[in-house]
Amino acid sequence: VKIPYALTAAVAVPERRAQMASAIAWANARGVTRLALQPIDQARTLSIAAYGPSLRDTWQALTPPILSMSGATKFLVERGITPTWHCDMDPRAHKALTSLPVVPGVTYLAASVCPPAYFEALGHAPVILWHAVSSQWDDELDWVSRHDPNELVISGGTTIGLTAIQLGGVLGFRRFELHGMDGSFADDGKRHAGPHAGKPQPNLITWDAEGVTYRTSQIMANSVAETVNTFRNMPILGVFYGRGLIQALIREANLPNACTAEQTEKRAWMAAQRVNVVDAPLVPKGRGSVWEAFVERLTPDDLPALVGHIAECEPRRAAARYNTGTVPFETSVLLRAVTRYYQPRVVAEVGTFIGTSARALDTGATVYTCDRSNDCLPATATIRTYPYQSSTDMLRAITEPVDLFFLDGRLQPADLHEIDRLGHPRTVFLFDDCVGEEKGVVNLRLLAPRCPDHVAIPPCETYKGRSTLGALLPRMSA
Amino acid sequence: MTIGFFTVFRIDPQHYLHAAALVAECCTVLPSVPVVHLTDDKTPAVPGVRAVHRCPFGPMLERRLESYAATAGDWLLVDTDVSVRQDVRDVFDDPWFDVAVTDRNWPHLPQPADVLQTMPFNTGVMFSRSGAFWQEVLAVWRAYPEGDRDWMSEQRAVAEVVKTGRFRVKVLPGMVYNYPPGAADAQADAAIWHYKGPHRKAWLSARAYSVLGHPVAVPV
């Protein structure tokens, strides 16, 4: 979703930097800890309490742990709920102070851009300091690296609500329940669930969603777009509570990882999902699949070389005892592209035939390849052939860890133990004939339970069935 | 005569493969005729071409027309799903024309009336000795509304420019110079084939592996 409005920063850069320097000095004097990356816990859910008007309707559904902000903390305390964390990042004193006085039992996640008066008012409350990066990326990162070395920097977005999601991510959460995140005025004209110290914002902007016209402001409209984009692009799961523009757009977007509280079936489905970040190149321009991203890794020499392999390999059919099909050109291209990205040192292939795929995988790695029926491909300095030998025979003979398996033959039960022995958390698995009930699907089903941290990737849709290459790709953190 | 074809590689490599097969075929049938790859600034040169003419990355159809407009001399401009099977240089023995187009008079593949009216010539095979003709086509094409610039719009623009009468246009029989092979009635003596229809992809794939898999040594 396009960010609709260009807005200016709340305070000028020199004032912002002065406040950050002051906060760092204050934190150092008090021995305040910095925000640190916590291990990911896929099972835990963080409730985020923003201060939009729908919080009035949904606060009773909040479950701890809770990260609140702005006036939402006071709102909840008045109703007997003590949030776990409270976050602030407003550099203007009159706004930062609205979330105070300190509430006992709450840990304050304070951005260094907050004004000195805010930090003084925190007194001896538990505080975790963090740094927010705004529009001037390189400059900001450079400044933080010099003044508070080796500390995290959070790019949150337009509002503290969006930033709370990022803070939650650093705290190890991937599941979120979001309250009071509306992006629009309520029907009674309210912009917040209670009193707020900010300047009134005119409700002159309208935005239609699900056939309803919502009233919003420039700042809120930007945050609406950013919220939808955040859930489009981030590996997180979110359930939005209440009625508002964001909730309506989330339903309209029908993302696999976000829904609203009343979408009970989808919510139940999402509860069974987990999010993984695959170790793969970024998908170009947010379109297509990971295969398209791999293809961008080809070098200028690759396509001509792969064409040349046809002339090299096809004549070998004359030597075949069992003359069958070879991988199509599209699959050769994908094999080469995947190899370019992961740069495996050791490759194991089941199904040599005339060597088309072995040559595509041959980019300097050691390629082990076997064929139960044929002896068409001569061995080279980098390709070690196992003619007339089973996959089990070849795998048993390999003594070094395998970084990439390409399976174009049916795995045998004994192979699984050998693959367990040879594989490692970052091993890539590629499967030919990954369609219907063909051998690729059978092989993938055999291996997927043994690689719970890998993600299954279906064949490239852009190639419209001309390649049936599927994959199990490793997680980024593996 | 120079043979030119336009193809770019972005995600799907099938046209690149077909182009490689086209080049290999041309080098076999017309070994002394240079084949030139017209493309963008990123696509690798197709193996076997004599030269690569590059233009900046951009909309494919527009770039293709710009590439055609930049040609000078006698050019046979073909799609990558074309198969040059005979020496056709004698077409240029006729000094009269600026472009020689091929008709759609294919008795085994009757064309709808509206196609014959708006796109009477198939631009998959064009004999050209006039960059100016293509500049005119490009100008007509650029005047089309954005929504009308589909892949067929090039053929409509060519028809419009032909109709103006400003260029000398020779019409060649499509059955000889732009022949879409049918399954059962292949006219083996047609000079240029142009694969069409439901078997197109299978034919092209078979052609690629047949031609590229068993290359003929050609003196350069």
XYZ file of C-alpha atoms in Angstrom:
698
model
C 0.000 0.000 0.000
C 1.449 3.343 -1.003
C 2.256 5.686 1.883
C -0.074 8.579 1.063
C 1.488 11.666 2.650
C 4.941 13.204 3.019
C 5.223 14.396 6.605
C 7.927 16.308 8.425
C 9.727 15.181 11.585
C 8.327 16.324 14.937
C 11.649 17.897 15.986
C 14.715 19.015 14.059
C 17.753 16.730 13.824
C 20.044 18.755 16.150
C 17.424 18.732 18.914
C 16.813 15.021 18.338
C 20.520 14.235 18.614
C 20.898 16.358 21.746
C 18.078 14.437 23.404
C 19.588 11.101 22.353
C 22.964 12.094 23.798
C 21.298 13.178 27.020
C 19.383 9.891 27.278
C 22.531 7.837 26.744
C 24.326 9.806 29.468
C 21.355 9.362 31.810
C 21.194 5.620 31.088
C 24.928 5.161 31.538
C 24.822 6.998 34.863
C 22.002 4.748 36.069
C 23.338 1.521 34.569
C 20.217 1.160 32.441
C 20.230 -1.855 30.121
C 19.760 -1.593 26.379
C 17.200 -3.438 24.324
C 18.660 -6.807 23.287
C 17.502 -9.442 20.825
C 15.646 -12.226 22.642
C 15.324 -15.817 21.391
C 12.261 -16.355 19.227
C 9.383 -18.133 20.934
C 6.826 -19.129 18.290
C 4.316 -20.202 20.943
C 3.977 -16.957 22.906
C 1.646 -14.114 22.006
C 2.188 -10.455 22.792
C -0.848 -8.242 23.316
C -0.278 -4.720 22.062
C -2.532 -2.031 23.510
C -2.580 1.058 21.303
C -4.711 4.043 22.250
C -7.175 4.066 19.373
C -10.864 4.483 20.220
C -11.721 0.789 19.823
C -9.645 0.004 22.916
C -12.765 1.079 24.822
C -14.566 -1.940 23.351
C -11.902 -4.640 23.505
C -9.653 -4.028 26.552
C -11.316 -6.864 28.455
C -9.945 -9.341 25.886
C -6.336 -8.333 26.592
C -4.157 -11.125 27.902
C -0.642 -10.741 29.334
C 2.077 -10.105 28.458
C 0.936 -6.658 27.350
C 2.928 -3.902 25.665
C 1.030 -0.617 25.909
C 1.742 2.948 24.883
C 0.584 6.531 25.047
C -2.551 6.970 27.175
C -3.398 3.279 26.903
C -1.275 2.462 29.940
C -3.261 4.826 32.204
C -6.480 3.598 30.586
C -5.657 -0.003 31.468
C -4.382 0.750 34.964
C -7.652 2.536 35.714
C -9.379 -0.735 34.808
C -7.165 -2.903 36.970
C -4.790 -4.115 34.265
C -1.042 -3.591 34.645
C 0.800 -3.820 31.332
C 4.085 -5.702 31.252
C 5.847 -3.036 29.202
C 5.152 0.527 28.175
C 6.926 2.059 25.173
C 7.565 5.693 24.292
C 9.403 7.393 21.446
C 7.919 10.881 21.197
C 10.624 13.570 21.269
C 8.178 16.263 22.399
C 7.974 16.757 26.167
C 4.273 17.595 26.301
C 3.439 14.255 24.661
C 5.992 11.995 26.301
C 4.873 13.080 29.747
C 1.236 12.122 29.150
C 2.047 8.451 29.779
C 3.451 9.255 33.222
C 3.527 9.107 36.246
C 5.279 5.795 36.473
C 3.093 2.757 37.094
C 4.584 0.217 39.487
C 5.159 -3.157 37.870
C 5.617 -1.737 34.397
C 8.950 -1.853 32.582
C 9.488 1.197 30.385
C 10.915 0.692 26.890
C 12.152 4.225 26.333
C 13.551 5.501 23.059
C 16.596 7.690 23.429
C 14.858 10.442 21.436
C 12.477 11.084 24.342
C 13.163 14.426 26.078
C 15.334 14.697 29.224
C 12.303 15.610 31.333
C 10.751 12.264 30.480
C 13.767 10.330 31.691
C 13.915 12.388 34.890
C 10.259 11.604 35.489
C 10.910 7.890 35.123
C 12.806 8.070 38.424
C 13.821 4.590 39.478
C 11.318 2.686 37.375
C 12.729 -0.269 35.446
C 13.827 1.078 32.067
C 15.212 -0.489 28.898
C 16.718 2.043 26.522
C 16.591 1.698 22.736
C 17.341 3.836 19.721
C 14.828 4.759 17.053
C 15.967 5.464 13.525
C 13.917 7.927 11.573
C 14.244 9.093 7.983
C 17.991 9.788 7.817
C 19.142 6.188 7.934
C 22.853 6.273 7.292
C 23.403 9.397 9.317
C 21.377 8.058 12.238
C 23.096 4.670 12.243
C 26.479 6.343 12.115
C 25.580 8.607 15.029
C 24.342 5.750 17.216
C 27.367 3.586 16.396
C 29.629 6.361 17.593
C 27.683 7.395 20.697
C 26.292 4.054 21.917
C 28.370 1.404 20.138
C 27.055 -2.089 19.346
C 23.461 -1.308 20.336
C 20.334 -2.120 18.348
C 18.490 0.478 16.325
C 14.758 0.093 15.685
C 13.058 1.307 12.517
C 9.536 1.415 13.765
C 7.530 3.548 11.420
C 5.248 6.531 11.702
C 3.572 5.692 14.990
C 4.409 4.158 18.341
C 1.870 1.412 17.583
C 3.850 0.240 14.573
C 7.055 0.551 16.544
C 5.587 -1.622 19.305
C 5.334 -4.478 16.791
C 9.031 -4.141 16.003
C 9.902 -3.957 19.707
C 7.837 -7.093 20.255
C 9.807 -8.798 17.507
C 13.076 -7.942 19.236
C 11.626 -9.293 22.483
C 11.177 -12.652 20.710
C 7.501 -12.517 19.776
C 6.112 -13.487 16.391
C 2.428 -13.612 17.386
C 0.558 -10.442 18.187
C -2.941 -9.494 19.323
C -3.467 -5.851 18.514
C -5.963 -3.646 20.346
C -6.822 -0.027 19.704
C -4.952 0.034 16.419
C -7.681 1.587 14.279
C -6.136 4.209 12.018
C -9.418 6.109 11.979
C -11.747 8.212 14.070
C -14.589 6.451 15.875
C -18.172 7.165 14.895
C -18.385 9.588 17.849
C -15.429 11.552 16.434
C -12.919 10.335 19.020
C -9.344 9.644 17.928
C -8.313 7.978 21.188
C -9.847 5.778 23.846
C -9.472 8.579 26.411
C -7.776 11.964 27.019
C -4.709 12.726 24.887
C -2.245 15.603 24.975
C -1.554 15.716 21.255
C -2.760 18.423 18.935
C -6.221 17.783 17.485
C -6.025 16.342 13.968
C -8.720 17.250 11.459
C -10.757 14.274 10.307
C -10.967 15.583 6.766
C -9.583 12.541 4.999
C -11.843 9.656 4.050
C -10.806 6.099 3.142
C -13.271 3.469 1.981
C -12.896 -0.155 3.035
C -15.428 -2.976 2.874
C -18.014 -0.491 1.611
C -17.656 1.741 4.688
C -16.213 5.242 4.614
C -13.803 5.854 7.484
C -12.569 9.247 8.593
C -8.865 9.574 9.221
C -6.006 12.098 9.257
C -2.752 12.364 7.342
C -0.666 10.847 10.134
C -3.161 8.068 10.724
C -3.528 7.376 6.991
C 0.219 6.875 6.748
C 0.180 4.517 9.717
C -2.703 2.588 8.145
C -0.675 1.973 4.987
C 2.419 1.097 7.009
C 0.487 -1.369 9.160
C -0.853 -3.290 6.170
C 2.611 -3.234 4.592
C 4.174 -4.459 7.828
C 1.957 -7.519 7.827
C 2.513 -8.043 4.120
C 6.267 -8.089 4.540
C 7.168 -9.211 8.060
C 7.294 -12.824 9.294
C 4.686 -12.281 12.007
C 1.123 -13.353 12.787
C -1.442 -10.810 13.961
C -5.027 -10.703 15.182
C -6.586 -7.233 15.193
C -9.351 -6.405 17.673
C -12.057 -3.759 17.442
C -13.625 -1.761 14.633
C -11.687 0.664 12.477
C -10.056 1.325 9.132
C -6.994 -0.863 9.741
C -9.127 -3.814 10.784
C -11.254 -3.443 7.639
C -8.199 -3.224 5.378
C -6.636 -6.251 7.027
C -9.771 -8.239 6.187
C -9.774 -6.888 2.633
C -6.103 -7.756 2.150
C -6.825 -11.339 3.245
C -3.194 -11.932 4.151
C -2.199 -15.409 5.296
C -0.698 -14.011 8.485
C -3.281 -11.465 9.662
C -6.985 -11.403 10.480
C -9.433 -9.764 12.837
C -10.746 -11.234 16.060
C -14.165 -12.102 14.690
C -12.679 -14.126 11.783
C -12.785 -17.172 13.981
C -11.994 -19.869 11.417
C -8.985 -18.050 10.022
C -7.854 -17.209 13.517
C -7.955 -20.880 14.487
C -6.008 -21.769 11.331
C -3.406 -19.093 12.091
C -2.998 -20.427 15.613
C -1.656 -23.643 14.114
C 0.844 -21.834 11.867
C 4.380 -20.820 12.624
C 6.451 -18.253 10.815
C 9.846 -18.916 9.335
C 12.289 -16.717 7.500
C 13.795 -18.677 4.664
C 17.441 -18.238 3.775
C 16.778 -17.069 0.235
C 17.263 -13.894 -1.781
C 14.655 -11.165 -1.545
C 11.832 -11.524 -4.042
C 12.294 -8.785 -6.662
C 9.929 -5.848 -6.280
C 7.744 -7.865 -3.941
C 6.387 -9.964 -6.797
C 6.671 -13.551 -7.933
C 8.209 -16.307 -5.864
C 11.571 -17.130 -4.416
C 12.490 -18.818 -7.717
C 12.422 -15.453 -9.475
C 14.725 -14.134 -6.778
C 17.144 -16.994 -7.341
C 17.162 -16.359 -11.113
C 18.434 -12.846 -10.471
C 21.601 -14.443 -9.025
C 22.652 -15.938 -12.365
C 25.904 -14.588 -13.757
C 26.116 -13.302 -17.367
C 27.939 -16.492 -18.386
C 25.370 -18.900 -16.996
C 22.669 -18.911 -19.696
C 25.097 -19.370 -22.608
C 26.883 -22.092 -20.627
C 23.621 -23.913 -19.932
C 22.741 -23.764 -23.634
C 26.171 -25.210 -24.339
C 25.465 -28.101 -21.972
C 22.711 -29.301 -24.314
C 25.256 -29.872 -27.062
C 27.551 -31.526 -24.581
C 24.987 -33.791 -22.924
C 22.422 -34.786 -25.572
C 24.866 -36.894 -27.637
C 25.465 -39.025 -24.522
C 22.047 -40.584 -25.044
C 23.768 -42.880 -27.510
C 25.590 -44.454 -24.576
C 22.465 -44.859 -22.432
C 21.352 -48.309 -21.482
C 18.071 -46.785 -20.256
C 17.225 -43.777 -22.444
C 14.884 -41.552 -20.470
C 14.162 -37.837 -20.068
C 16.592 -35.194 -18.930
C 15.750 -32.086 -16.918
C 14.250 -29.274 -19.015
C 16.192 -26.099 -19.672
C 14.104 -24.196 -17.135
C 15.144 -26.634 -14.405
C 18.792 -26.333 -15.417
C 18.445 -22.580 -15.067
C 16.925 -22.879 -11.595
C 19.539 -25.409 -10.445
C 22.315 -23.090 -11.552
C 20.595 -20.089 -9.953
C 20.106 -21.854 -6.622
C 23.732 -22.963 -6.714
C 24.838 -19.391 -7.333
C 22.975 -18.213 -4.232
C 23.952 -20.914 -1.724
C 27.413 -21.610 -3.182
C 27.501 -25.199 -1.885
C 30.883 -26.844 -1.435
C 29.471 -30.361 -1.727
C 26.502 -31.449 -3.842
C 24.933 -34.911 -3.992
C 22.706 -35.813 -6.932
C 20.544 -38.893 -7.329
C 19.892 -39.482 -11.041
C 22.787 -38.626 -13.379
C 21.536 -39.818 -16.811
C 23.327 -37.682 -19.459
C 24.632 -35.149 -16.932
C 22.479 -32.108 -17.742
C 21.646 -31.386 -14.110
C 25.089 -32.373 -12.820
C 26.612 -29.815 -15.206
C 24.117 -27.168 -14.059
C 25.151 -27.831 -10.455
C 28.837 -27.894 -11.350
C 30.068 -24.441 -10.333
C 33.210 -25.405 -8.486
C 31.670 -27.621 -5.839
C 32.316 -31.330 -5.578
C 29.313 -32.981 -7.243
C 28.611 -36.605 -6.319
C 26.151 -38.190 -8.731
C 24.792 -41.704 -9.151
C 22.702 -43.532 -11.725
C 21.422 -47.032 -11.157
C 20.867 -47.700 -14.882
C 23.450 -45.742 -16.860
C 27.057 -44.757 -17.312
C 26.779 -41.758 -19.630
C 28.637 -39.004 -17.808
C 32.414 -39.206 -17.523
C 33.890 -38.145 -14.189
C 35.783 -34.839 -14.031
C 37.892 -33.035 -11.476
C 34.723 -31.794 -9.785
C 32.111 -34.427 -10.733
C 32.427 -37.828 -9.053
C 30.236 -40.353 -10.790
C 28.718 -43.546 -9.404
C 27.479 -45.376 -12.514
C 25.248 -48.415 -12.134
C 25.057 -47.719 -8.411
C 22.112 -46.993 -6.170
C 21.611 -43.830 -4.194
C 22.311 -45.796 -1.028
C 25.649 -47.002 -2.402
C 26.712 -43.467 -3.284
C 25.494 -41.823 -0.088
C 27.292 -44.425 2.037
C 30.501 -43.641 0.173
C 30.340 -39.899 0.884
C 32.268 -38.883 3.967
C 31.896 -35.095 3.977
C 28.852 -32.943 4.850
C 26.559 -32.287 1.897
C 25.369 -28.711 1.370
C 22.884 -29.416 -1.413
C 20.980 -32.524 -2.446
C 19.312 -32.741 -5.866
C 17.002 -35.738 -5.930
C 15.835 -36.912 -9.359
C 15.302 -40.519 -8.371
C 13.217 -42.268 -5.757
C 14.833 -42.307 -2.328
C 15.223 -45.700 -0.690
C 14.477 -46.220 3.017
C 18.170 -46.722 3.741
C 18.932 -43.354 2.110
C 17.173 -41.424 4.840
C 19.667 -42.453 7.501
C 22.533 -41.486 5.198
C 20.962 -38.111 4.426
C 20.567 -37.517 8.163
C 24.263 -38.294 8.536
C 25.397 -36.075 5.668
C 22.990 -33.146 5.992
C 23.271 -30.168 8.314
C 20.867 -27.384 9.327
C 21.722 -25.290 6.256
C 21.545 -28.103 3.709
C 19.344 -27.328 0.708
C 17.135 -30.054 -0.807
C 15.906 -29.837 -4.401
C 13.401 -32.270 -5.907
C 12.617 -32.884 -9.572
C 9.130 -34.042 -10.590
C 7.600 -32.217 -7.646
C 4.072 -32.397 -8.981
C 0.993 -34.546 -8.312
C 2.084 -37.837 -6.790
C 5.350 -38.001 -8.713
C 8.662 -38.983 -7.129
C 9.594 -35.436 -6.174
C 6.518 -35.113 -3.985
C 7.156 -38.545 -2.482
C 10.771 -37.639 -1.718
C 9.772 -34.282 -0.246
C 7.225 -35.976 2.009
C 9.900 -38.382 3.211
C 12.375 -35.650 4.056
C 10.148 -32.824 5.315
C 9.436 -34.400 8.728
C 13.177 -34.922 9.206
C 13.849 -31.230 8.510
C 11.268 -29.391 10.650
C 13.071 -26.076 10.277
C 13.100 -26.228 6.483
C 10.379 -24.644 4.371
C 8.817 -26.421 1.388
C 8.780 -24.385 -1.828
C 6.495 -25.476 -4.704
C 7.654 -25.333 -8.348
C 7.993 -21.965 -10.095
C 4.539 -20.891 -11.290
C 5.986 -18.490 -13.838
C 7.332 -21.455 -15.802
C 3.800 -22.866 -16.154
C 4.711 -26.485 -15.556
C 7.846 -26.444 -17.723
C 9.885 -26.981 -14.552
C 8.727 -29.190 -11.694
C 11.606 -28.362 -9.381
C 10.536 -28.120 -5.726
C 12.660 -27.394 -2.684
C 13.126 -27.639 1.039
C 15.018 -24.495 1.970
C 16.720 -23.833 5.300
C 15.617 -21.206 7.769
C 17.617 -18.027 8.048
C 18.528 -18.646 11.668
C 19.566 -22.272 11.152
C 21.258 -9.817 -45.656
C 21.429 -9.819 -41.876
C 19.102 -11.890 -39.715
C 17.884 -10.131 -36.582
C 15.757 -11.275 -33.694
C 14.714 -9.514 -30.508
C 14.699 -11.328 -27.199
C 15.375 -10.403 -23.590
C 15.829 -12.610 -20.563
C 14.137 -11.535 -17.387
C 12.768 -14.537 -15.474
C 11.639 -17.157 -17.974
C 14.457 -18.597 -20.115
C 12.284 -20.281 -22.771
C 12.653 -17.523 -25.381
C 16.399 -17.476 -24.820
C 16.528 -21.217 -25.499
C 14.391 -20.861 -28.633
C 16.596 -18.014 -29.791
C 19.668 -20.214 -29.368
C 18.005 -22.880 -31.507
C 17.037 -20.277 -34.120
C 20.624 -19.048 -34.297
C 21.980 -22.574 -34.612
C 19.530 -23.290 -37.428
C 20.363 -20.070 -39.257
C 24.074 -20.821 -38.969
C 23.448 -24.200 -40.567
C 21.130 -23.071 -43.355
C 22.796 -19.712 -44.076
C 26.331 -20.041 -42.712
C 27.620 -16.833 -44.287
C 24.715 -14.670 -43.126
C 25.344 -12.776 -39.889
C 22.771 -13.251 -37.129
C 22.322 -10.331 -34.750
C 20.781 -10.439 -31.286
C 18.656 -7.361 -30.564
C 18.200 -7.056 -26.810
C 18.422 -4.974 -23.651
C 21.452 -3.997 -21.608
C 21.429 -7.087 -19.366
C 20.550 -10.157 -21.402
C 23.575 -12.343 -22.199
C 24.374 -12.726 -25.892
C 22.728 -15.798 -27.408
C 25.472 -18.275 -28.371
C 26.411 -18.161 -32.047
C 25.341 -14.614 -32.902
C 27.718 -12.423 -34.886
C 26.786 -9.249 -32.975
C 24.555 -7.907 -30.218
C 22.696 -4.623 -30.558
C 21.641 -3.409 -27.135
C 19.092 -0.869 -25.987
C 18.253 0.285 -22.446
C 15.972 -1.830 -20.265
C 12.309 -0.975 -20.906
C 8.948 -2.183 -22.212
C 9.704 -5.104 -24.518
C 7.500 -4.220 -27.473
C 8.703 -0.641 -27.564
C 12.319 -1.741 -27.318
C 11.795 -4.261 -30.102
C 10.351 -1.594 -32.416
C 13.189 0.781 -31.512
C 15.681 -1.957 -32.364
C 13.987 -2.568 -35.713
C 13.934 1.170 -36.393
C 17.680 1.323 -35.846
C 18.422 -1.211 -38.594
C 20.015 -0.162 -41.878
C 20.446 -2.327 -44.960
C 18.764 -5.642 -45.775
C 17.388 -7.355 -42.686
C 15.318 -10.456 -42.143
C 13.618 -9.758 -38.803
C 12.128 -12.814 -37.138
C 10.537 -13.991 -33.906
C 12.417 -16.597 -31.876
C 9.715 -19.208 -32.552
C 10.565 -19.095 -36.242
C 12.548 -21.716 -38.115
C 14.591 -20.600 -41.127
C 14.796 -23.696 -43.311
C 15.956 -22.397 -46.689
C 18.099 -19.673 -48.174
C 15.756 -16.696 -48.596
C 18.281 -14.060 -49.636
C 16.726 -13.932 -53.110
C 13.826 -11.976 -51.665
C 16.176 -9.012 -51.554
C 16.959 -9.415 -55.255
C 13.868 -7.297 -55.811
C 15.085 -3.700 -55.360
C 11.601 -2.195 -55.366
C 10.334 -2.695 -51.781
C 11.043 -1.026 -48.450
C 9.550 -3.903 -46.511
C 8.275 -7.303 -47.576
C 5.522 -8.608 -45.359
C 3.914 -12.022 -45.259
C 0.184 -12.599 -45.575
C -1.989 -14.791 -43.401
C -3.376 -16.778 -46.273
C -2.987 -20.174 -44.657
C -5.666 -22.519 -46.063
C -5.043 -25.070 -43.310
C -5.306 -22.380 -40.634
C -8.114 -19.989 -41.633
C -7.882 -16.653 -39.848
C -10.850 -14.815 -38.317
C -12.188 -11.967 -40.453
C -11.377 -9.319 -37.866
C -7.764 -10.509 -37.684
C -7.430 -10.341 -41.471
C -8.872 -6.849 -41.408
C -6.836 -5.320 -38.580
C -3.670 -7.426 -38.790
C -3.391 -8.796 -42.338
C 0.372 -9.360 -41.980
C 2.149 -11.463 -39.392
C 5.209 -9.599 -38.148
C 6.994 -12.741 -36.982
C 8.788 -12.680 -40.343
C 9.630 -9.326 -41.954
C 12.064 -8.492 -44.738
C 13.140 -4.915 -44.179
C 15.485 -2.446 -45.781
C 13.890 0.611 -44.213
C 14.495 1.751 -40.659
C 12.190 4.665 -41.500
C 9.280 2.247 -41.914
C 9.818 1.015 -38.348
C 10.203 4.526 -37.020
C 6.771 5.228 -38.452
C 5.401 2.040 -36.887
C 6.912 3.078 -33.578
C 5.304 6.520 -33.793
C 1.898 5.005 -34.564
C 2.304 2.490 -31.753
C 3.317 5.162 -29.242
C 0.168 7.093 -30.087
C -1.968 4.166 -28.919
C -3.575 4.536 -25.485
C -1.717 2.603 -22.770
C -4.453 0.004 -22.577
C -4.216 -0.791 -26.304
C -0.499 -1.573 -26.297
C -0.919 -5.333 -26.050
C 1.416 -7.786 -27.753
C -0.687 -7.695 -30.957
C -0.577 -3.911 -31.139
C 2.661 -4.067 -33.118
C 0.863 -5.916 -35.905
C -1.968 -3.389 -35.911
C 0.547 -0.543 -36.136
C 2.350 -2.239 -39.038
C -0.965 -2.606 -40.878
C -1.756 1.071 -40.318
C 1.600 2.181 -41.692
C 1.274 -0.122 -44.710
C -2.149 1.408 -45.412
C -0.724 4.924 -45.552
C 0.999 4.011 -48.824
C 4.088 5.998 -47.861
C 6.317 2.928 -48.113
C 6.842 0.404 -50.869
C 5.448 -2.809 -49.475
C 5.735 -6.212 -51.074
C 3.407 -8.962 -49.882
C 4.904 -12.445 -49.799
C 2.921 -15.668 -49.466
C 2.703 -16.732 -45.842
C 2.541 -20.364 -46.954
C 6.153 -20.059 -48.112
C 7.780 -17.400 -45.945
C 5.789 -17.576 -42.709
C 4.353 -21.055 -42.625
C 2.638 -22.323 -39.467
C 3.111 -26.082 -39.596
C 0.018 -28.182 -39.019
C 0.222 -31.581 -37.394
C -0.672 -33.615 -40.470
C -0.045 -31.349 -43.418
C 3.430 -29.997 -42.868
C 4.592 -28.225 -45.990
C 8.161 -29.346 -45.709
C 9.357 -27.148 -48.557
C 8.228 -23.887 -46.961
C 11.219 -21.583 -46.553
C 10.388 -20.253 -43.091
C 8.252 -21.971 -40.486
C 6.529 -20.177 -37.646
C 5.364 -22.440 -34.852
C 1.793 -21.792 -33.722
C -1.101 -23.575 -32.113
C -1.499 -26.075 -29.302
C 1.641 -28.052 -30.165
C 3.814 -24.952 -30.348
C 5.647 -25.411 -27.056
C 6.289 -29.111 -27.643
C 7.554 -28.433 -31.179
C 9.798 -25.633 -30.036
C 11.239 -27.695 -27.203
C 11.866 -30.633 -29.523
C 13.435 -28.279 -32.060
C 15.733 -26.801 -29.413
C 17.039 -30.132 -28.177
C 17.336 -31.518 -31.694
C 19.203 -28.524 -33.090
C 21.297 -27.645 -30.052
C 21.893 -31.233 -29.021
C 23.413 -32.232 -32.343
C 25.206 -29.152 -33.586
C 26.716 -28.992 -37.019
C 30.168 -27.509 -37.275
C 29.877 -24.301 -39.251
C 32.833 -22.286 -40.528
C 32.641 -18.702 -39.334
